[in-house]
PDB file of C-alpha atoms in Angstrom:
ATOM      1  CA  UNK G 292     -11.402  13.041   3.161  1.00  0.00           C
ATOM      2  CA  UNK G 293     -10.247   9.747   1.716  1.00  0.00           C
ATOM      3  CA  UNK G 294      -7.791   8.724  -0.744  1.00  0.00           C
ATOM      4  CA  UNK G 295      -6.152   5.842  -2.029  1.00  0.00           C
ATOM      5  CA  UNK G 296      -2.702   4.885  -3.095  1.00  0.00           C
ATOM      6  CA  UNK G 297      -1.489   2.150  -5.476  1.00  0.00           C
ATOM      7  CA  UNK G 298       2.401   2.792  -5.680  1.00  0.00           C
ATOM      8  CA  UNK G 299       2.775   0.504  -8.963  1.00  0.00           C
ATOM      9  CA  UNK G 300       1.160   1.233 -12.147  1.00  0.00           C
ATOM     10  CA  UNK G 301       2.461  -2.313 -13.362  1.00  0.00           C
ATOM     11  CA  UNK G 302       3.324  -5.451 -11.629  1.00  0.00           C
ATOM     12  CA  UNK G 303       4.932  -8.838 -13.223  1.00  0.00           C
ATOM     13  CA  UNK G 304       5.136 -12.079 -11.974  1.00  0.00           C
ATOM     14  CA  UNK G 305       5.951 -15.939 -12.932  1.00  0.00           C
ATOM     15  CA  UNK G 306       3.311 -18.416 -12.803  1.00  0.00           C
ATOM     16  CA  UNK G 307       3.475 -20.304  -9.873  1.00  0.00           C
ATOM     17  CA  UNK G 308       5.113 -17.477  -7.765  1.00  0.00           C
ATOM     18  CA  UNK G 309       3.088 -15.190  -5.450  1.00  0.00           C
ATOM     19  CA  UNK G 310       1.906 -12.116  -6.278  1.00  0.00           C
ATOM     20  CA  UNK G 311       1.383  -9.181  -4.237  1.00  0.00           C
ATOM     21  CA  UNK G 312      -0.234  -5.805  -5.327  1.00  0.00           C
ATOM     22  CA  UNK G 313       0.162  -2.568  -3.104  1.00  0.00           C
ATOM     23  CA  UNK G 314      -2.231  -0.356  -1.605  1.00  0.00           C
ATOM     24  CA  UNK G 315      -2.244   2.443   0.976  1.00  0.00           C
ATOM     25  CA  UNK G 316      -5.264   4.441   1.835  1.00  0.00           C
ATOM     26  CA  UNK G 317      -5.970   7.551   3.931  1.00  0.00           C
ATOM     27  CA  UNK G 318      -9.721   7.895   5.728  1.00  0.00           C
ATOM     28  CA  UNK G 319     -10.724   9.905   8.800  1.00  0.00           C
ATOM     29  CA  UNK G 320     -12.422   7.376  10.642  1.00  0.00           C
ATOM     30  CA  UNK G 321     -12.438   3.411  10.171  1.00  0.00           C
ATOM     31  CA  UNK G 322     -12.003   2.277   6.382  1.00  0.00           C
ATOM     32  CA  UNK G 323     -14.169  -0.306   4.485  1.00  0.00           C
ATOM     33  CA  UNK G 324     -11.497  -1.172   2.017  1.00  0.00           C
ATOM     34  CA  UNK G 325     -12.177  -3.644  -1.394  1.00  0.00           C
ATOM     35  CA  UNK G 326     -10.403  -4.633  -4.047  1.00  0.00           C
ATOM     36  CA  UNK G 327     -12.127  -4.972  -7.529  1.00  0.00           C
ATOM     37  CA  UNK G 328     -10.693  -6.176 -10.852  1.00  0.00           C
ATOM     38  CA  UNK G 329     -10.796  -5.660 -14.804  1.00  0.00           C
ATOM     39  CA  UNK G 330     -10.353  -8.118 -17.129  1.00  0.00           C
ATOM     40  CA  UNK G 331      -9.535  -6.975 -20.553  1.00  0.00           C
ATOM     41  CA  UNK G 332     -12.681  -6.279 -22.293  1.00  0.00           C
ATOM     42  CA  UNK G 333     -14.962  -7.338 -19.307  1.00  0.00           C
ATOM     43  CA  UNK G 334     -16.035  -4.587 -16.430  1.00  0.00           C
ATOM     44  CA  UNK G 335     -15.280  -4.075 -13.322  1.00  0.00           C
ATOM     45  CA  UNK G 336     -16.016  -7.106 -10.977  1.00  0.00           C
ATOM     46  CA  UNK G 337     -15.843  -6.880  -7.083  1.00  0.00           C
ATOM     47  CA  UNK G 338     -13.319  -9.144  -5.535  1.00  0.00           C
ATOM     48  CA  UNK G 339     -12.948  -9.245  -1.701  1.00  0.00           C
ATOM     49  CA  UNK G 340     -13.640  -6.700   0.735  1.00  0.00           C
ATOM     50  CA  UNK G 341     -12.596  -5.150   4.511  1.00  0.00           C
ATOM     51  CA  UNK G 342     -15.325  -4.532   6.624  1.00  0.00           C
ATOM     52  CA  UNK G 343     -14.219  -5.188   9.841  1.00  0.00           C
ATOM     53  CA  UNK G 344     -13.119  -8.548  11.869  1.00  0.00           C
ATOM     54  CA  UNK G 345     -10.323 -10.860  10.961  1.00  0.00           C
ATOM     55  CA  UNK G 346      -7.202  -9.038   8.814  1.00  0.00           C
ATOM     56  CA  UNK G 347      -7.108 -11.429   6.742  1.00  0.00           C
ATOM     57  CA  UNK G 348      -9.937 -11.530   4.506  1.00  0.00           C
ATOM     58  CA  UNK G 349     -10.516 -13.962   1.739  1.00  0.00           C
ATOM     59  CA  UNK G 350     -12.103 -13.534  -2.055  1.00  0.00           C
ATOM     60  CA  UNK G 351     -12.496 -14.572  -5.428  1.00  0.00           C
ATOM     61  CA  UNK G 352     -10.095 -16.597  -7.647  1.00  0.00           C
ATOM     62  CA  UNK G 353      -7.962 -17.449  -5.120  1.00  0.00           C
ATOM     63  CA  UNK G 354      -7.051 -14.092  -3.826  1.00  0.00           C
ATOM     64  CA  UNK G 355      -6.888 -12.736  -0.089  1.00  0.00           C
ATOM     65  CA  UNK G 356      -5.992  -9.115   1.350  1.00  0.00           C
ATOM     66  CA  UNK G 357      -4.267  -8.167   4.475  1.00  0.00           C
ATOM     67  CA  UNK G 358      -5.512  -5.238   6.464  1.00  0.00           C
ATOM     68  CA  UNK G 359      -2.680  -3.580   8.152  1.00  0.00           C
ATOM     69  CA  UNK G 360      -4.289  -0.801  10.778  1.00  0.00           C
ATOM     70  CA  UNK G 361      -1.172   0.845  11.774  1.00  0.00           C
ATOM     71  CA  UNK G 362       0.320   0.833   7.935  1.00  0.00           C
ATOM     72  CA  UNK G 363      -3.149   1.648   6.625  1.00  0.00           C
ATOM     73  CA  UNK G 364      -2.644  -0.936   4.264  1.00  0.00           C
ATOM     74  CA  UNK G 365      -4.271  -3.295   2.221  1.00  0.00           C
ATOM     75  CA  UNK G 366      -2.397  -5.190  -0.215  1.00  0.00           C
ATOM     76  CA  UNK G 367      -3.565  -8.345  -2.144  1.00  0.00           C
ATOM     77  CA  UNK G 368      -2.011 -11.020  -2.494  1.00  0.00           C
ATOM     78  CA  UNK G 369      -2.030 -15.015  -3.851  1.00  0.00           C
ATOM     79  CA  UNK G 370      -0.253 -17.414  -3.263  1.00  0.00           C
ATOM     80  CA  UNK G 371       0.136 -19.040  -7.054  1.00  0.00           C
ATOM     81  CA  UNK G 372      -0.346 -16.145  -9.721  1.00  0.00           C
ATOM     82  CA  UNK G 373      -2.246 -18.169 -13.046  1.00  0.00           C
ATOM     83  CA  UNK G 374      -1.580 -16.534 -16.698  1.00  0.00           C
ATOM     84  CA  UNK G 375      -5.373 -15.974 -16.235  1.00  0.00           C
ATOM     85  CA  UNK G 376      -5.061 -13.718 -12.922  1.00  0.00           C
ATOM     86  CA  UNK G 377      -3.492 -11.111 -15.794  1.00  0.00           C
ATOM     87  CA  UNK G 378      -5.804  -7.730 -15.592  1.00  0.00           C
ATOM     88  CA  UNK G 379      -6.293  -4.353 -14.034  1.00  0.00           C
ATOM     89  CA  UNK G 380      -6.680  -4.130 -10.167  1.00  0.00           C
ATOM     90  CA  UNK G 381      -8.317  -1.355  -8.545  1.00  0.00           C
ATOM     91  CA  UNK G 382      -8.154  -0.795  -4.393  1.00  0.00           C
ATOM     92  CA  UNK G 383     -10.686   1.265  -3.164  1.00  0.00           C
ATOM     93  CA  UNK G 384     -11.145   3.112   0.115  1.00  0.00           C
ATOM     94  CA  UNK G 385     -14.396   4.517   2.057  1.00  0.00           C
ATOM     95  CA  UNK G 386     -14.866   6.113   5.697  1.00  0.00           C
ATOM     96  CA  UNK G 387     -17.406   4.318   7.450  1.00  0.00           C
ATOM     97  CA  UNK G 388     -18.740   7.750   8.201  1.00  0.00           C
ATOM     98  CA  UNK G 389     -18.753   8.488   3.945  1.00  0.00           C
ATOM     99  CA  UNK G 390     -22.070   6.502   3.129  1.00  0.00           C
ATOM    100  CA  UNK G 391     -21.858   4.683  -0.183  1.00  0.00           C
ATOM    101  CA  UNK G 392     -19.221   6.942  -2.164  1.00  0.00           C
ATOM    102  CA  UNK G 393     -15.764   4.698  -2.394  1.00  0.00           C
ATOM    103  CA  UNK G 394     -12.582   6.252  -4.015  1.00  0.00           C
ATOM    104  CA  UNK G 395     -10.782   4.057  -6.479  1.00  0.00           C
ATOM    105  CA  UNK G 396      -6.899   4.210  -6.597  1.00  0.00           C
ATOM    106  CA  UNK G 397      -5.155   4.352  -9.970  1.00  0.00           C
ATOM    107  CA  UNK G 398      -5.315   1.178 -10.468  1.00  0.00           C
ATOM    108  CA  UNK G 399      -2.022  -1.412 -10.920  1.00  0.00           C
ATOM    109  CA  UNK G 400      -1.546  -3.734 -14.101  1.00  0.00           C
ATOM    110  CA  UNK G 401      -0.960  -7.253 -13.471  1.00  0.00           C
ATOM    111  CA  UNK G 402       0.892  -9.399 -16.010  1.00  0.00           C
ATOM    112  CA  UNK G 403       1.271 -12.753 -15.501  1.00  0.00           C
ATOM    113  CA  UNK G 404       3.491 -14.791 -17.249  1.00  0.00           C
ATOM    114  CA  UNK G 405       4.120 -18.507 -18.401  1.00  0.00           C
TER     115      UNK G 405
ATOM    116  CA  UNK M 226     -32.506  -6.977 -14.975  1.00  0.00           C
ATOM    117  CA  UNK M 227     -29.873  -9.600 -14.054  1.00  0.00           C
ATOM    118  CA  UNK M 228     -27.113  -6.566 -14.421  1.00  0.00           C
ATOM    119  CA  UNK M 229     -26.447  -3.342 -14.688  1.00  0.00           C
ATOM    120  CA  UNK M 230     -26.927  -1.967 -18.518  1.00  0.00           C
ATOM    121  CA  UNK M 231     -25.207   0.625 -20.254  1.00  0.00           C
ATOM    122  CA  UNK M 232     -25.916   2.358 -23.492  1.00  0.00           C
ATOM    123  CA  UNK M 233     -24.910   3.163 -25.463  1.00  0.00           C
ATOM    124  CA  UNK M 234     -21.820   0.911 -25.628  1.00  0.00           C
ATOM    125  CA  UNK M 235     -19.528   3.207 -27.745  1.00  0.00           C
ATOM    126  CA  UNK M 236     -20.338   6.776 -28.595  1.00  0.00           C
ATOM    127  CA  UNK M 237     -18.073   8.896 -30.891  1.00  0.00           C
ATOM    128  CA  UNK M 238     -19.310  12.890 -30.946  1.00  0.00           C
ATOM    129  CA  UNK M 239     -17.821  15.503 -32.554  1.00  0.00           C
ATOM    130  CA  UNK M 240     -16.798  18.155 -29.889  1.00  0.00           C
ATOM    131  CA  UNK M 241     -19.257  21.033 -28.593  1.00  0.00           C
ATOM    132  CA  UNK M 242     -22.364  18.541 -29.131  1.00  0.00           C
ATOM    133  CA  UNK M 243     -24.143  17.210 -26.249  1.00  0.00           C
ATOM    134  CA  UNK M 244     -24.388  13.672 -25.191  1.00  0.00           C
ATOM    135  CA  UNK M 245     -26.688  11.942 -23.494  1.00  0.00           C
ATOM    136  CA  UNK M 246     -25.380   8.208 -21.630  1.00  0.00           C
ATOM    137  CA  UNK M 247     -27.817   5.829 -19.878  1.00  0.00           C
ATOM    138  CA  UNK M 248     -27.379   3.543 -17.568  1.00  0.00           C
ATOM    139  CA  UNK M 249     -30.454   0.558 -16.218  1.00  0.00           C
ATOM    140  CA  UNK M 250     -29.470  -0.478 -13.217  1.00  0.00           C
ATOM    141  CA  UNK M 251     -30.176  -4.202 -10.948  1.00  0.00           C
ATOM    142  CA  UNK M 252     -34.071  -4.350  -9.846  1.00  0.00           C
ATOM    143  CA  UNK M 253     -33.919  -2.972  -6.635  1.00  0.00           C
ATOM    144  CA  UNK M 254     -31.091  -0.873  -6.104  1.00  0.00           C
ATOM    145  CA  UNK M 255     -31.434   1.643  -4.873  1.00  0.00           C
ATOM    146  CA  UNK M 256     -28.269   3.066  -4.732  1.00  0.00           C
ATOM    147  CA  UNK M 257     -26.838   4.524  -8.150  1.00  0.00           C
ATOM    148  CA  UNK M 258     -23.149   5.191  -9.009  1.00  0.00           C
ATOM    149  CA  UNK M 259     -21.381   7.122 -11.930  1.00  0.00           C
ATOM    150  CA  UNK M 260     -18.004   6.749 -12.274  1.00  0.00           C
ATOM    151  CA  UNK M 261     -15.073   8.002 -15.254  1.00  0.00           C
ATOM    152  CA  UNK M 262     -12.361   6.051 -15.960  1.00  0.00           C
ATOM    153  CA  UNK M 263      -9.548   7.482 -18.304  1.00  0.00           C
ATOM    154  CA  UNK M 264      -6.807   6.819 -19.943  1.00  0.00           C
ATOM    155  CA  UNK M 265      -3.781   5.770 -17.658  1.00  0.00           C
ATOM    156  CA  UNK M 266      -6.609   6.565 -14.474  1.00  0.00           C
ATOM    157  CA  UNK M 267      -8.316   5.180 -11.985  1.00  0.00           C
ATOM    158  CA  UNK M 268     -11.875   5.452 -11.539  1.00  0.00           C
ATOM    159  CA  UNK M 269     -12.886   9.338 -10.653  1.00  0.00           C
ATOM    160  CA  UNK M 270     -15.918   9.575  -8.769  1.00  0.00           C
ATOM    161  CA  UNK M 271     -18.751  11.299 -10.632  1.00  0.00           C
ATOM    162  CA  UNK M 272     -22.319  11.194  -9.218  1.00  0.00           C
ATOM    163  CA  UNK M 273     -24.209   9.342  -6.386  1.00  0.00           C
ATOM    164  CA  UNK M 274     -28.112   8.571  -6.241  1.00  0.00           C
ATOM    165  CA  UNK M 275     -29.360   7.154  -3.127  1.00  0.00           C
ATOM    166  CA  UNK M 276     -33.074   6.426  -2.668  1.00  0.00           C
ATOM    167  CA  UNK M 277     -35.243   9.701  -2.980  1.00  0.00           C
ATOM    168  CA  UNK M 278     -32.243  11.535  -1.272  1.00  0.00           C
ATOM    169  CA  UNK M 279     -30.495  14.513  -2.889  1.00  0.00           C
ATOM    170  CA  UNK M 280     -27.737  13.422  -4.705  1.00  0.00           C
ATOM    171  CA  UNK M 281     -24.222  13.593  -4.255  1.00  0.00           C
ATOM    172  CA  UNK M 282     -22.656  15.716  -7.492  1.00  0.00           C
ATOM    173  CA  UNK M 283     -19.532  16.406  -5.265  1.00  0.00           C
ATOM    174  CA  UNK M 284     -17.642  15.139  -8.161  1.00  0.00           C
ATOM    175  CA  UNK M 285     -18.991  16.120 -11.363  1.00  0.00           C
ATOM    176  CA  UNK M 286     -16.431  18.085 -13.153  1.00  0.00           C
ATOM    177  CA  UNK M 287     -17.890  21.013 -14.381  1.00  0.00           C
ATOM    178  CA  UNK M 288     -21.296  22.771 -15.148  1.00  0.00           C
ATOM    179  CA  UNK M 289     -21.377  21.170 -18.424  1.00  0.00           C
ATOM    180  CA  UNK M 290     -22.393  17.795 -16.568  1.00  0.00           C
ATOM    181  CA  UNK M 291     -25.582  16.661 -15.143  1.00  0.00           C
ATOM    182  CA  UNK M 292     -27.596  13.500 -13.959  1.00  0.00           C
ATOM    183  CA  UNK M 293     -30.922  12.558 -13.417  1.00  0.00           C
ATOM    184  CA  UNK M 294     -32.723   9.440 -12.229  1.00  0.00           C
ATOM    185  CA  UNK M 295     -36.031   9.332 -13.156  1.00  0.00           C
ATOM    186  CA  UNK M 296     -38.555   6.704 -10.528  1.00  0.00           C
ATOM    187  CA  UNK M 297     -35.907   5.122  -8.750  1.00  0.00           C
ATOM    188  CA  UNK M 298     -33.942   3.339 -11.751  1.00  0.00           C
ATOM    189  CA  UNK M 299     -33.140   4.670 -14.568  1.00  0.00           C
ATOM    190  CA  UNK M 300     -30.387   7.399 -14.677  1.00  0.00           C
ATOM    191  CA  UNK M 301     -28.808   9.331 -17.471  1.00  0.00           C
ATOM    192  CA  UNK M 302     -25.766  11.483 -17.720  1.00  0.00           C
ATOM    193  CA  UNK M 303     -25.538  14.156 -19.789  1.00  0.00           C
ATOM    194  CA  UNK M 304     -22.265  16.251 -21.328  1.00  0.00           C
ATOM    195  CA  UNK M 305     -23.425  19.393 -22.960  1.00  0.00           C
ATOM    196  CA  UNK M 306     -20.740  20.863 -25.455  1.00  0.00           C
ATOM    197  CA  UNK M 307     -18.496  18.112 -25.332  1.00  0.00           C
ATOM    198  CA  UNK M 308     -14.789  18.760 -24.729  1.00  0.00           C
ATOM    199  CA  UNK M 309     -11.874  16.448 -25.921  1.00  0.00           C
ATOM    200  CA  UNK M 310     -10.857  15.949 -21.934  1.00  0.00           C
ATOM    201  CA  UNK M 311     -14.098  14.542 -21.594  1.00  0.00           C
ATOM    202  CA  UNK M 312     -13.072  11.192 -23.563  1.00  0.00           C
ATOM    203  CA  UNK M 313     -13.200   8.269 -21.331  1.00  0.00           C
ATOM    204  CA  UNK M 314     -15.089   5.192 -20.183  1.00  0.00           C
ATOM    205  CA  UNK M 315     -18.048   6.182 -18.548  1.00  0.00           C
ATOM    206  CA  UNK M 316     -18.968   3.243 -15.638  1.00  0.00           C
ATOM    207  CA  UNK M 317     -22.440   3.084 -13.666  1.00  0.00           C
ATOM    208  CA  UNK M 318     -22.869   0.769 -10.782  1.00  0.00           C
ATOM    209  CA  UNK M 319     -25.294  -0.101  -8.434  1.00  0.00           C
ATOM    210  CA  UNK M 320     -26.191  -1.328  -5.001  1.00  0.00           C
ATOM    211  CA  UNK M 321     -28.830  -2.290  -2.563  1.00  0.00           C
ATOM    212  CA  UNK M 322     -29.150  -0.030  -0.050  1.00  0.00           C
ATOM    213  CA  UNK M 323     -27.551   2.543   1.678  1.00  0.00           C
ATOM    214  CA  UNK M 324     -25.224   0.045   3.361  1.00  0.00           C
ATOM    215  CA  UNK M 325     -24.952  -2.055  -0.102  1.00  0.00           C
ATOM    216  CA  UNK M 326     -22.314  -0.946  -1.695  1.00  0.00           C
ATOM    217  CA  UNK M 327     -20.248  -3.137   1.595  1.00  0.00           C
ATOM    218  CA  UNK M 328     -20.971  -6.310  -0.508  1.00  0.00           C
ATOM    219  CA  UNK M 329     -19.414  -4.402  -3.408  1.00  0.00           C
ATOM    220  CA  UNK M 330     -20.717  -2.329  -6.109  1.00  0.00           C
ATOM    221  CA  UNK M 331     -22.183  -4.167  -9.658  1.00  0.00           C
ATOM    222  CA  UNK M 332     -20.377  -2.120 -12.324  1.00  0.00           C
ATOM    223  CA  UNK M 333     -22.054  -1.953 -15.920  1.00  0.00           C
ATOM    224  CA  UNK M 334     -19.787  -2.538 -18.897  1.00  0.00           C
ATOM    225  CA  UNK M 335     -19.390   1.156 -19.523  1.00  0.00           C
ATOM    226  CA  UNK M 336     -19.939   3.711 -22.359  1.00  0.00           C
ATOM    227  CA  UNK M 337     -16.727   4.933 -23.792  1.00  0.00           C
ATOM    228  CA  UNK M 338     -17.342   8.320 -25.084  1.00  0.00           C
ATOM    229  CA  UNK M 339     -15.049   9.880 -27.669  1.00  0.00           C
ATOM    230  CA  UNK M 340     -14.893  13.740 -28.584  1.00  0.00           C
ATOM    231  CA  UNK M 341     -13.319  14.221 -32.281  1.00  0.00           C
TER     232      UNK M 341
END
């Protein structure tokens, strides 16, 4: 089984100050973990990704992700939100031993503003 | 084609007719994903087509749904006697391979489907 948890349905922020966005997930075995986001109107775009090697993995925009092992987390983060980072963000989980089927958390609303 | 395509863009049906949603995806993929997002929701895992392999309808919701993919590419999802609950945003993706979807999956622009 695997599951995915993003505790905050909304999440505000200055410009200029960091942002972080939550997410827990639950897999038996080792996780593949992304993060994907929707900008209003647009689809879903990938953004970075966990496979395995270094925690800290770098993506789009600006944006990195931590992998935390023993707080089976995976939270996003930047350093210097933009009015433009504004959007949906969905984390998404799946076992290395689940081929190809990921499962999306609820997703988390990012407002940025001026 | 240079993404995934999804028609139609918008459907509106009135509820206990069938529907029929298609989705085109990347040259070459040959991994196939449904997804349904709804209101307030994440993304609920629908349907998976790998290759020539069986596919995956862990997580259709009911009896009413069913998906095909016909050579390889082309897959449609079909709702027979729509229900209200089954508004939503209907999302295909795709990837390359059975290992693809670890560069990340190429989501189409969805179909929302609403049931007056």
């Amino acid at each position: 089984a695997q599951s995915v948890a993003q505790p905050e349905d909304q999440v505000n922020v200055a410009e200029g100050n960091p942002l972080t966005v939550k997410c827990t997930y639950s897999v038996s075995g080792n996780p593949y973990l992304f993060w994907y986001v929707q900008y209003p109107n647009r689809g879903l775009q990938f953004l970075l990704k966990y496979i395995t090697g270094d925690n800290l993995v770098k993506g789009s925009y600006g944006f990195e992700a931590e992998f935390n092992k023993s707080q089976t987390s995976f939270h996003l983060k930047k350093p210097s939100a933009l009015v433009s980072d504004s959007a949906l963000y969905f984390c998404a989980v799946r076992a290395n031993t689940n081929a190809g089927k990921s499962t999306f958390g609820d997703g988390t609303t990012l407002t940025v503003k001026p | 084609g240079a993404g995934v395509s999804q028609s139609p863009s918008n459907k509106v049906t009135e509820k206990g007719k069938d529907v029929e949603l298609r989705c085109d995806p990347i040259s070459g993929h040959t991994a196939l994903y449904w997804y349904r997002q709804s209101l307030g929701q994440g993304l609920e895992f629908l349907i998976y087509f790998q290759g020539n392999s069986a596919p995956d309808k862990s997580g259709l919701p009911s009896d009413r749904f069913s998906a095909e993919r016909t050579g390889g590419s082309v897959s449609t999802l079909t709702i027979q006697r729509t229900q209200q609950e089954d508004s939503a945003v209907y999302l295909c993706a795709s990837s390359q391979g059975r290992t693809g979807d670890l560069y990340g999956y190429t989501f189409g622009s969805g179909t929302r489907l609403t049931v007056v």
